[in-house]
């Protein structure tokens, strides 16, 4: 979840009411924010990722004013017709086709205001704009350029301007290669023959989206009026971002002037702050929340969430949705806002009256029995990770490379594949405990994953029981006795043991356990080469049983206990 | 010592003669081996002999150095400042602080500490420019002596401090300061005959009529009447027993299962290797949702793709994403790509299991839980793990509402004795309304305990479910850590045998 910093005093002044910090925290907790920490005047907040409009103190204050009843219904913003025109050139169509903009006049750029704008821009970039790929924002000093702009794709060698934070003019290639932002975001446009560029009628460059602004329109303490450019690959998102920033700045007292965007023959005015409209069924609200609210009450609650509402009947409302609310796509989203305004803490918890009997899985039941038996046999239960290193499963076990599930993006080679058997993990455990007193008898009951092309997911998860016994002296007989006793106690019949060869075990001291022509496990004394590979200095006897097979077989053969 | 001080017991005689045989001096483990006696028996006998002035026990201490869990992690993945420095180099020698920190994936380590080490070691410098902070890389850090020392200790398991003094004395003190090393004293005992012990006549074993063990032969023959049964030191400690027992984490899982079964929930499970379709698409998570990026889910090198067999469901999900289908939603408004949905990943949420369950249980009431593993890319450290357990539950029925959701969460918390619960609005892509629930921890304050909500119509309609379904997912490991009083998440998968042996049952 995105986090942001807001000033306590700044927030209170935006709310228009001095709220004690604990009450403010409580209020924030009951909306989609939470206080993570307080450092002097600064509050660190966490905001859920569905609400990009709450990524600044302006947006939070707007929401709080509603919840506190200070100001209800749609926030009113005047959009004046401005002189800003942006011609969108045909060349940009397949690169980053959409742009929106606005001019904000008369804004007092206090430290708080600047910090919040910068933070809003940064947080939007990171979250809603998907790291600038979908949308990116430039904020400029509006008075440094003419207001007749062109948005076009220009070959990198023809681009020439001084980017923000740089000393001299650069071309498009140089910007991608040698500026920090170029290195970070260059990959978004590197593949194109021409890069997006926004420039005025005198050729002054405002920005090279989504990488960097030009130094010429840099916002300074002397800046009086701001110009926004919002570009991207998704028109809906571009407009939401433009609306969020423009209305936030208006909350601080700025006057919004629209920009005329010209796409060939069609023209649009941005920002377009006309509310979206949705119908809301009162029964749906009450059924979902378990309440009995009247239409009037629901309408009042929605107004506190800054919607305008018309009550059509006892059954239905028409809801007018603020143009900065990108998250409302279904009636259910309005229902949640009703619940927030009502207060989650006021919803009385209920237990359903329907009676059901829970059943555990057969495999859980059998696993538990086998774990109980293992404990009685003196083995200690351990739990290893399912992710492991590739070498432990095969090479270190004296086996040829095996087909295992392998992740493409491991963060450590120790956890790069899924185990396909348990004994290697148990041997690793022994390696780590060489200095602990013997005998060491441990077991694990856990999942392994095998490749299986007949399964829709190409794999099959199997429950296994694995055990190792390590001491100055151990024997095949010891684990054999354990296995036989387990089978006897779970009433398994008709199984047999067959001599096999298995490179992980000593020749002639390893056997496979067969049931219904199927191998359901194996046991033996671990090969000294394997012990050497794991750095284990005492002999080890081990066994592993496939509980999944046992469950399938026992469940089919004896339904009644 | 109660008992026959005047006569010598069999074990004492045996040890005295062993010492004479091997030149009057031996290490304790050697005596144990030669005598074939238990450690504790030898210790007891040596103590008696020493009390009688026949032997002298010399103790020698060696300080041994070994890696802490943290140290072991760094031996694998490298020290954070070295990782940060190489990330900065990889980013071109200079990078913004935020970017470098996030790309270096330092997890929960306090950045100021890492930066402190970076500077102290001359690996980089911190620059401030235009309100932002940058790091510039200065050195290579390839053969950082601290890292060399870490790996050396790791490869040997345990090293005498003495052996590190010459090459690594500074590294050792730095690593110690960072709690990456653990030191413990190993005491070696050597037993030496005193002049008296050397000259005292060794009695033959039959000298005393005192008998240690009562045998069946003695009972059968009545010979027990003619012997004196040795009196024990009943207050001495017995040798330790390590019983077989269950893992505390597994026991806690069993407990949670019991509670859910008692609350009427059926248990279910699904594949660990899952199609993105079941893990994300069916949950109405857009295909460019950040959770689907490689930073947040494990994608597979092998196998990579699966078959999506339920064509009707696939078509409905596609339409729902694109334009909302008949769900009443606007959808996400993009072109849905089946080849993305076919990709295999390691399951990142057990909600995938709920979806598979609902796909095959379309008649109300439905009550299911799943307690199982999920995976997300992370570096293993005290607070993060690449695999962890989730406890998922769903309840679907006609007339189910959000108040029932709160009711279940409250009941579950009270059964587990987790104390007060409070609820706040949350966000999950597949539920609306969404709830985060917090519990009051005695020392940590309010902590998040569960994420929950009611499945969105965009999730239920394509599955053909026409009744409301409430759902919740608990980060079970955190709960387990609270219940088991653990502070390091790695202790849930502890590899320390002595620790597991010593821990009382849950």
Coordinates of C-alpha atoms in Angstrom, one line a residue, chain B:
Chain B
X1 CA 27.9 -38.0 48.6
X2 CA 25.9 -40.5 50.5
X3 CA 27.0 -44.2 50.4
X4 CA 30.2 -46.0 50.8
X5 CA 32.9 -43.4 50.8
X6 CA 35.5 -45.9 52.1
X7 CA 35.1 -48.4 49.3
X8 CA 35.7 -47.7 45.7
X9 CA 33.0 -48.4 43.2
X10 CA 33.4 -50.3 40.0
X11 CA 33.3 -47.2 37.7
X12 CA 35.8 -45.4 39.8
X13 CA 38.2 -48.3 39.7
X14 CA 37.8 -48.6 36.0
X15 CA 38.6 -44.9 35.4
X16 CA 41.5 -45.0 37.7
X17 CA 43.0 -47.9 35.8
X18 CA 42.3 -46.4 32.4
X19 CA 44.2 -43.2 33.5
X20 CA 47.1 -45.3 34.7
X21 CA 47.2 -47.2 31.4
X22 CA 47.4 -44.2 29.2
X23 CA 50.0 -42.2 31.1
X24 CA 48.1 -40.5 33.9
X25 CA 46.2 -37.9 31.8
X26 CA 43.3 -38.0 29.4
X27 CA 40.6 -35.8 28.0
X28 CA 37.1 -36.5 29.3
X29 CA 35.6 -37.7 25.9
X30 CA 38.6 -40.2 25.6
X31 CA 37.8 -41.6 29.0
X32 CA 34.1 -42.0 28.0
X33 CA 35.1 -43.8 24.8
X34 CA 37.7 -46.1 26.5
X35 CA 35.4 -46.9 29.5
X36 CA 32.3 -47.6 27.4
X37 CA 30.3 -45.8 30.2
X38 CA 27.8 -43.0 29.8
X39 CA 29.0 -39.4 30.0
X40 CA 27.1 -38.9 33.2
X41 CA 28.5 -42.0 34.8
X42 CA 32.1 -40.9 34.0
X43 CA 31.4 -37.4 35.3
X44 CA 30.0 -38.8 38.6
X45 CA 33.0 -41.1 39.1
X46 CA 35.5 -38.5 38.2
X47 CA 33.9 -36.2 40.7
X48 CA 34.1 -38.8 43.5
X49 CA 37.8 -39.5 42.6
X50 CA 38.5 -35.8 42.7
X51 CA 36.8 -35.3 46.0
X52 CA 39.1 -38.0 47.4
X53 CA 42.1 -36.3 46.0
X54 CA 43.0 -39.1 43.6
X55 CA 42.5 -37.0 40.4
X56 CA 42.6 -33.4 39.4
X57 CA 40.3 -31.9 36.7
X58 CA 41.8 -29.2 34.5
X59 CA 39.5 -27.1 32.5
X60 CA 40.5 -25.2 29.3
X61 CA 38.2 -22.8 27.6
X62 CA 38.1 -22.0 23.9
X63 CA 36.0 -19.2 22.5
X64 CA 34.2 -20.5 19.4
X65 CA 32.7 -18.3 16.7
X66 CA 29.6 -19.2 14.7
X67 CA 27.1 -17.3 12.5
X68 CA 23.8 -16.1 13.8
X69 CA 20.7 -16.8 11.6
X70 CA 21.2 -13.3 10.2
X71 CA 24.8 -14.0 9.5
X72 CA 23.9 -17.2 7.7
X73 CA 21.5 -15.3 5.5
X74 CA 24.2 -12.7 4.6
X75 CA 26.7 -15.5 4.0
X76 CA 24.3 -16.6 1.2
X77 CA 23.1 -13.4 -0.2
X78 CA 25.8 -10.9 0.8
X79 CA 25.9 -8.0 3.2
X80 CA 23.3 -5.3 2.6
X81 CA 25.8 -2.5 2.0
X82 CA 27.6 -4.6 -0.6
X83 CA 24.3 -5.5 -2.2
X84 CA 23.3 -1.8 -2.3
X85 CA 26.7 -0.8 -3.7
X86 CA 26.5 -3.3 -6.5
X87 CA 22.8 -2.3 -7.2
X88 CA 24.0 1.3 -7.6
X89 CA 26.8 0.2 -9.9
X90 CA 24.3 -1.9 -11.9
X91 CA 22.1 1.2 -12.2
X92 CA 24.9 3.1 -13.8
X93 CA 27.0 4.2 -10.8
X94 CA 24.5 6.6 -9.5
X95 CA 20.9 6.2 -8.5
X96 CA 18.2 7.8 -6.4
X97 CA 18.1 6.6 -2.9
X98 CA 14.5 5.2 -3.2
X99 CA 15.3 3.3 -6.3
X100 CA 18.5 1.9 -5.1
X101 CA 16.9 0.8 -1.9
X102 CA 14.0 -0.9 -3.6
X103 CA 16.0 -2.6 -6.3
X104 CA 18.5 -3.9 -3.8
X105 CA 15.6 -5.6 -2.0
X106 CA 16.9 -4.9 1.4
X107 CA 13.7 -6.0 3.1
X108 CA 13.2 -4.6 6.5
X109 CA 16.6 -3.4 7.3
X110 CA 16.8 0.2 8.5
X111 CA 18.1 2.2 5.4
X112 CA 20.2 4.5 7.6
X113 CA 22.1 1.6 9.0
X114 CA 23.0 0.3 5.5
X115 CA 23.9 3.8 4.4
X116 CA 26.1 4.1 7.5
X117 CA 28.0 1.0 6.6
X118 CA 28.2 2.0 2.9
X119 CA 29.9 5.3 4.0
X120 CA 32.1 3.7 6.7
X121 CA 33.5 1.2 4.2
X122 CA 34.0 3.9 1.5
X123 CA 31.7 2.1 -0.9
X124 CA 29.5 5.0 -1.8
X125 CA 28.6 8.6 -1.0
X126 CA 25.3 10.3 -0.5
X127 CA 24.4 13.3 -2.6
X128 CA 21.5 15.7 -2.2
X129 CA 20.2 17.4 -5.3
X130 CA 17.0 19.3 -5.9
X131 CA 15.3 17.8 -2.8
X132 CA 16.2 14.3 -3.8
X133 CA 18.8 12.0 -2.3
X134 CA 21.2 10.1 -4.6
X135 CA 23.8 7.4 -4.0
X136 CA 27.0 7.4 -6.0
X137 CA 29.1 4.2 -6.0
X138 CA 32.8 4.6 -5.1
X139 CA 34.3 1.2 -4.6
X140 CA 33.9 -2.3 -5.8
X141 CA 33.3 -4.0 -2.5
X142 CA 34.1 -7.3 -4.2
X143 CA 36.5 -8.6 -1.6
X144 CA 35.0 -7.0 1.4
X145 CA 36.9 -8.6 4.4
X146 CA 33.7 -8.8 6.4
X147 CA 32.0 -10.9 3.7
X148 CA 35.1 -13.1 3.3
X149 CA 35.1 -13.7 7.0
X150 CA 31.4 -14.5 7.0
X151 CA 31.8 -17.0 4.2
X152 CA 34.8 -18.6 5.9
X153 CA 33.0 -19.1 9.1
X154 CA 30.0 -20.4 7.2
X155 CA 32.1 -23.0 5.4
X156 CA 33.5 -24.3 8.6
X157 CA 30.4 -24.1 10.8
X158 CA 32.4 -23.1 13.9
X159 CA 35.8 -21.6 14.2
X160 CA 37.9 -20.9 17.3
X161 CA 38.2 -17.1 17.8
X162 CA 42.0 -17.6 18.1
X163 CA 42.2 -18.7 14.4
X164 CA 40.5 -15.5 13.2
X165 CA 42.6 -13.1 15.2
X166 CA 45.3 -12.6 12.7
X167 CA 43.5 -11.9 9.5
X168 CA 40.1 -10.8 10.5
X169 CA 40.2 -9.2 13.9
X170 CA 38.6 -6.0 12.7
X171 CA 35.9 -7.9 10.7
X172 CA 35.1 -10.0 13.7
X173 CA 34.5 -7.0 16.0
X174 CA 32.4 -5.3 13.3
X175 CA 30.3 -8.4 12.6
X176 CA 29.9 -9.0 16.3
X177 CA 28.7 -5.5 16.7
X178 CA 26.1 -6.2 14.0
X179 CA 24.9 -9.3 15.8
X180 CA 25.9 -11.5 12.8
X181 CA 28.1 -13.7 15.0
X182 CA 27.5 -15.7 18.0
X183 CA 30.3 -16.6 20.4
X184 CA 30.2 -19.4 22.9
X185 CA 32.8 -20.9 25.2
X186 CA 33.7 -24.5 24.7
X187 CA 35.1 -26.1 27.9
X188 CA 37.5 -29.0 27.4
X189 CA 38.1 -31.0 30.5
X190 CA 41.2 -33.0 31.1
X191 CA 41.5 -35.5 34.0
X192 CA 45.0 -36.0 35.6
X193 CA 46.1 -38.4 38.3
X194 CA 47.5 -36.8 41.4
X195 CA 50.6 -38.4 43.0
X196 CA 48.2 -40.0 45.4
X197 CA 46.1 -41.3 42.7
X198 CA 49.1 -42.7 41.0
X199 CA 50.3 -44.6 44.1
X200 CA 47.0 -45.7 45.7
X201 CA 46.4 -49.4 45.3
X202 CA 43.6 -50.2 42.9
X203 CA 41.2 -52.6 44.6
X204 CA 39.9 -55.5 42.5
X205 CA 36.4 -55.1 41.3
X206 CA 35.0 -57.7 43.7
X207 CA 36.2 -56.0 46.8
X208 CA 32.9 -54.5 47.6
X209 CA 29.6 -56.3 48.0
X210 CA 27.8 -53.2 47.0
X211 CA 25.8 -53.7 43.9
X212 CA 24.5 -51.1 41.6
X213 CA 21.9 -52.9 39.6
X214 CA 19.3 -55.4 40.9
X215 CA 19.1 -58.2 38.3
X216 CA 16.5 -60.8 37.7
X217 CA 19.1 -63.4 38.5
X218 CA 19.5 -61.9 42.0
X219 CA 15.7 -62.0 42.6
X220 CA 15.3 -65.5 41.2
X221 CA 18.3 -66.9 43.3
X222 CA 17.6 -64.9 46.4
X223 CA 21.2 -63.5 46.2
X224 CA 19.8 -60.0 46.8
X225 CA 19.8 -60.9 50.5
X226 CA 23.6 -61.0 50.6
X227 CA 24.4 -57.8 48.8
X228 CA 24.2 -54.2 49.6
X229 CA 22.3 -52.2 47.0
X230 CA 24.1 -49.0 46.4
X231 CA 22.3 -45.8 47.5
X232 CA 21.9 -43.3 44.7
X233 CA 22.3 -39.6 44.7
X234 CA 18.6 -39.2 44.1
X235 CA 19.0 -35.5 43.7
X236 CA 21.5 -35.7 40.8
X237 CA 20.2 -34.9 37.3
X238 CA 19.3 -37.8 35.1
X239 CA 20.6 -37.9 31.5
X240 CA 18.3 -35.9 29.2
X241 CA 15.6 -37.6 27.1
X242 CA 14.6 -36.2 23.8
X243 CA 11.1 -37.5 23.2
X244 CA 9.5 -37.6 19.7
X245 CA 7.0 -34.8 19.5
X246 CA 5.2 -32.6 17.1
X247 CA 6.4 -29.3 15.8
X248 CA 4.8 -26.4 17.6
X249 CA 3.9 -24.7 14.3
X250 CA 2.2 -27.8 13.1
X251 CA 0.4 -28.1 16.4
X252 CA -0.9 -24.6 16.0
X253 CA -2.1 -25.4 12.5
X254 CA -3.9 -28.5 13.9
X255 CA -5.6 -26.2 16.5
X256 CA -6.8 -23.7 13.9
X257 CA -8.1 -26.6 11.8
X258 CA -10.0 -28.0 14.9
X259 CA -11.7 -24.6 15.4
X260 CA -12.8 -24.2 11.8
X261 CA -14.2 -27.8 11.6
X262 CA -16.1 -27.0 14.8
X263 CA -17.5 -23.9 13.2
X264 CA -18.8 -26.0 10.4
X265 CA -16.2 -25.4 7.6
X266 CA -15.2 -28.1 5.1
X267 CA -11.5 -28.3 4.4
X268 CA -10.2 -28.0 0.8
X269 CA -6.9 -27.7 -1.0
X270 CA -5.7 -26.8 -4.5
X271 CA -2.5 -27.0 -6.5
X272 CA 0.7 -25.2 -5.3
X273 CA 1.6 -24.6 -8.9
X274 CA -1.3 -22.7 -10.2
X275 CA -2.5 -21.0 -13.4
X276 CA -2.6 -17.2 -13.3
X277 CA -6.2 -17.7 -14.4
X278 CA -7.2 -19.2 -11.0
X279 CA -4.8 -17.1 -9.0
X280 CA -5.7 -13.7 -10.6
X281 CA -8.0 -13.5 -13.6
X282 CA -11.0 -15.1 -12.0
X283 CA -10.5 -12.8 -9.0
X284 CA -10.9 -9.8 -11.3
X285 CA -7.3 -8.8 -10.9
X286 CA -6.5 -6.9 -14.1
X287 CA -3.7 -8.4 -16.1
X288 CA -1.5 -5.4 -15.5
X289 CA -2.2 -5.4 -11.8
X290 CA 1.0 -4.8 -9.8
X291 CA 0.6 -8.0 -7.8
X292 CA 1.1 -9.9 -11.1
X293 CA 4.5 -8.4 -11.8
X294 CA 7.6 -10.6 -11.3
X295 CA 8.5 -8.7 -8.1
X296 CA 5.4 -10.0 -6.5
X297 CA 4.8 -13.5 -7.8
X298 CA 7.1 -16.3 -8.7
X299 CA 6.9 -17.1 -12.4
X300 CA 8.2 -20.4 -13.6
X301 CA 11.1 -21.4 -15.8
X302 CA 9.7 -24.8 -16.0
X303 CA 6.9 -25.8 -16.7
X304 CA 5.6 -22.5 -18.0
X305 CA 2.1 -22.9 -19.3
X306 CA -1.0 -24.9 -18.6
X307 CA -4.3 -25.6 -20.4
X308 CA -7.4 -23.8 -19.4
X309 CA -10.1 -26.4 -19.8
X310 CA -13.3 -24.8 -18.7
X311 CA -14.0 -22.8 -21.9
X312 CA -17.3 -21.3 -20.7
X313 CA -15.7 -19.9 -17.6
X314 CA -12.7 -18.6 -19.5
X315 CA -15.0 -16.7 -21.9
X316 CA -17.0 -15.2 -19.1
X317 CA -13.9 -14.0 -17.3
X318 CA -12.6 -12.5 -20.4
X319 CA -15.8 -10.6 -21.0
X320 CA -16.0 -9.5 -17.4
X321 CA -12.5 -8.0 -17.6
X322 CA -13.1 -6.3 -20.9
X323 CA -16.5 -4.7 -20.5
X324 CA -18.1 -6.2 -17.4
X325 CA -20.2 -8.8 -19.2
X326 CA -23.6 -9.1 -17.4
X327 CA -22.2 -8.4 -14.0
X328 CA -23.4 -4.8 -13.9
X329 CA -19.7 -3.6 -13.9
X330 CA -17.9 -1.4 -16.4
X331 CA -15.0 -3.9 -16.4
X332 CA -11.4 -2.8 -16.8
X333 CA -11.7 -1.8 -20.4
X334 CA -8.7 -3.5 -21.9
X335 CA -8.1 -6.5 -24.2
X336 CA -7.8 -9.6 -22.0
X337 CA -5.1 -12.0 -23.1
X338 CA -5.6 -15.7 -22.6
X339 CA -1.9 -16.4 -22.9
X340 CA -1.2 -14.4 -19.8
X341 CA -4.0 -16.4 -17.9
X342 CA -2.3 -19.6 -19.0
X343 CA 1.0 -18.8 -17.4
X344 CA 1.9 -21.0 -14.4
X345 CA 3.1 -19.4 -11.2
X346 CA 3.6 -20.5 -7.6
X347 CA 0.2 -19.8 -5.9
X348 CA 0.4 -16.3 -4.3
X349 CA -2.9 -16.6 -2.4
X350 CA -5.2 -19.4 -1.2
X351 CA -8.1 -17.5 -2.7
X352 CA -7.3 -19.5 -5.8
X353 CA -8.5 -22.5 -3.7
X354 CA -11.7 -20.7 -2.9
X355 CA -12.3 -20.1 -6.6
X356 CA -11.8 -23.8 -7.5
X357 CA -14.1 -24.7 -4.6
X358 CA -16.9 -22.4 -5.7
X359 CA -16.5 -23.6 -9.3
X360 CA -17.5 -27.1 -8.1
X361 CA -19.9 -26.2 -5.2
X362 CA -22.6 -24.0 -6.6
X363 CA -25.4 -24.8 -4.2
X364 CA -25.7 -23.0 -0.9
X365 CA -24.7 -23.2 1.9
X366 CA -21.0 -23.3 1.2
X367 CA -18.5 -23.1 4.0
X368 CA -14.9 -23.9 3.2
X369 CA -11.5 -23.3 4.7
X370 CA -8.0 -23.9 3.3
X371 CA -4.9 -23.8 5.5
X372 CA -1.9 -24.0 3.2
X373 CA 1.2 -22.6 1.6
X374 CA 1.5 -19.6 -0.7
X375 CA 4.7 -18.1 -2.3
X376 CA 5.9 -14.5 -3.0
X377 CA 9.4 -13.4 -4.0
X378 CA 11.2 -12.2 -0.9
X379 CA 14.5 -12.6 0.8
X380 CA 14.3 -14.8 3.9
X381 CA 15.0 -12.6 7.0
X382 CA 13.5 -12.2 10.5
X383 CA 10.3 -10.6 9.1
X384 CA 10.0 -11.9 5.5
X385 CA 9.7 -15.3 3.9
X386 CA 9.4 -16.5 0.3
X387 CA 6.8 -19.0 1.4
X388 CA 4.2 -18.7 4.1
X389 CA 0.9 -20.1 5.3
X390 CA -2.5 -18.6 4.7
X391 CA -5.7 -19.5 6.3
X392 CA -8.6 -18.8 4.0
X393 CA -12.3 -19.2 4.7
X394 CA -15.5 -18.6 2.7
X395 CA -19.1 -18.6 3.6
X396 CA -21.7 -18.5 0.9
X397 CA -25.5 -18.6 1.4
X398 CA -28.6 -16.8 0.6
X399 CA -29.0 -13.9 3.0
X400 CA -25.4 -13.7 4.0
X401 CA -24.3 -10.1 4.7
X402 CA -21.3 -8.1 5.7
X403 CA -22.4 -8.3 9.4
X404 CA -22.0 -12.1 9.2
X405 CA -18.5 -11.6 7.9
X406 CA -17.7 -9.5 11.0
X407 CA -19.4 -12.1 13.2
X408 CA -17.2 -14.9 11.9
X409 CA -14.0 -12.9 12.3
X410 CA -15.0 -12.0 15.8
X411 CA -15.9 -15.5 16.8
X412 CA -12.6 -16.9 15.3
X413 CA -10.5 -14.4 17.1
X414 CA -12.3 -15.0 20.4
X415 CA -11.9 -18.8 20.1
X416 CA -8.2 -18.3 19.5
X417 CA -8.2 -16.0 22.5
X418 CA -6.8 -13.1 20.5
X419 CA -8.6 -10.5 22.4
X420 CA -10.4 -7.4 21.1
X421 CA -11.0 -7.1 17.4
X422 CA -11.7 -4.0 15.4
X423 CA -12.6 -3.5 11.8
X424 CA -11.6 -0.9 9.2
X425 CA -12.2 -0.3 5.5
X426 CA -9.7 -2.0 3.3
X427 CA -9.0 -2.8 -0.3
X428 CA -8.7 -6.1 -2.2
X429 CA -9.3 -6.3 -5.9
X430 CA -11.7 -9.2 -5.5
X431 CA -13.9 -8.1 -2.6
X432 CA -16.2 -5.2 -2.0
X433 CA -16.9 -4.1 0.7
X434 CA -13.5 -5.0 2.0
X435 CA -12.5 -5.2 5.6
X436 CA -9.2 -5.2 7.5
X437 CA -9.4 -6.5 10.9
X438 CA -7.1 -5.7 13.8
X439 CA -6.4 -7.4 17.1
X440 CA -4.9 -5.9 20.2
X441 CA -1.5 -7.3 20.9
X442 CA -0.2 -6.8 24.5
X443 CA 3.1 -5.2 23.4
X444 CA 2.7 -4.4 19.7
X445 CA -0.6 -2.6 19.9
X446 CA -3.2 -3.0 17.2
X447 CA -1.9 -5.3 14.5
X448 CA -3.6 -6.4 11.3
X449 CA -5.0 -9.9 11.7
X450 CA -7.1 -10.6 8.6
X451 CA -8.1 -9.2 5.3
X452 CA -11.7 -9.9 4.3
X453 CA -14.7 -8.9 2.3
X454 CA -17.5 -10.0 0.1
X455 CA -16.6 -11.3 -3.3
X456 CA -17.4 -8.8 -6.0
X457 CA -20.2 -9.6 -8.5
X458 CA -17.4 -9.6 -11.2
X459 CA -16.0 -12.7 -9.4
X460 CA -19.2 -14.6 -8.5
X461 CA -21.3 -14.1 -11.7
X462 CA -18.8 -15.8 -14.1
X463 CA -18.6 -18.8 -11.7
X464 CA -22.4 -19.1 -11.8
X465 CA -22.8 -18.3 -8.1
X466 CA -26.1 -16.4 -7.4
X467 CA -25.7 -16.0 -3.6
X468 CA -23.4 -13.7 -1.7
X469 CA -20.1 -15.1 -0.5
X470 CA -18.0 -13.7 2.3
X471 CA -14.3 -14.4 2.4
X472 CA -11.3 -13.9 4.6
X473 CA -7.6 -14.6 4.4
X474 CA -5.3 -14.6 7.5
X475 CA -1.6 -14.3 7.3
X476 CA -1.3 -17.4 9.5
X477 CA 2.4 -17.1 10.2
X478 CA 2.0 -13.9 12.0
X479 CA -0.7 -15.3 14.1
X480 CA 1.4 -18.4 14.8
X481 CA 4.3 -16.1 15.8
X482 CA 2.1 -14.4 18.3
X483 CA 0.6 -17.6 19.7
X484 CA 4.0 -19.3 19.9
X485 CA 5.8 -16.2 21.2
X486 CA 8.3 -16.0 18.3
X487 CA 10.0 -12.9 17.0
X488 CA 11.7 -14.4 14.0
X489 CA 9.5 -15.8 11.2
X490 CA 12.3 -18.3 10.3
X491 CA 11.7 -20.0 13.7
X492 CA 8.4 -21.4 12.2
X493 CA 10.7 -23.5 10.0
X494 CA 13.4 -23.8 12.6
X495 CA 16.4 -25.9 11.7
X496 CA 17.8 -25.8 15.3
X497 CA 17.3 -29.3 16.6
X498 CA 18.3 -28.4 20.2
X499 CA 15.8 -25.5 20.2
X500 CA 13.0 -27.8 19.0
X501 CA 13.9 -30.4 21.6
X502 CA 14.0 -27.9 24.4
X503 CA 10.7 -26.1 23.5
X504 CA 7.7 -27.2 25.5
X505 CA 4.7 -28.5 23.6
X506 CA 2.2 -25.9 22.4

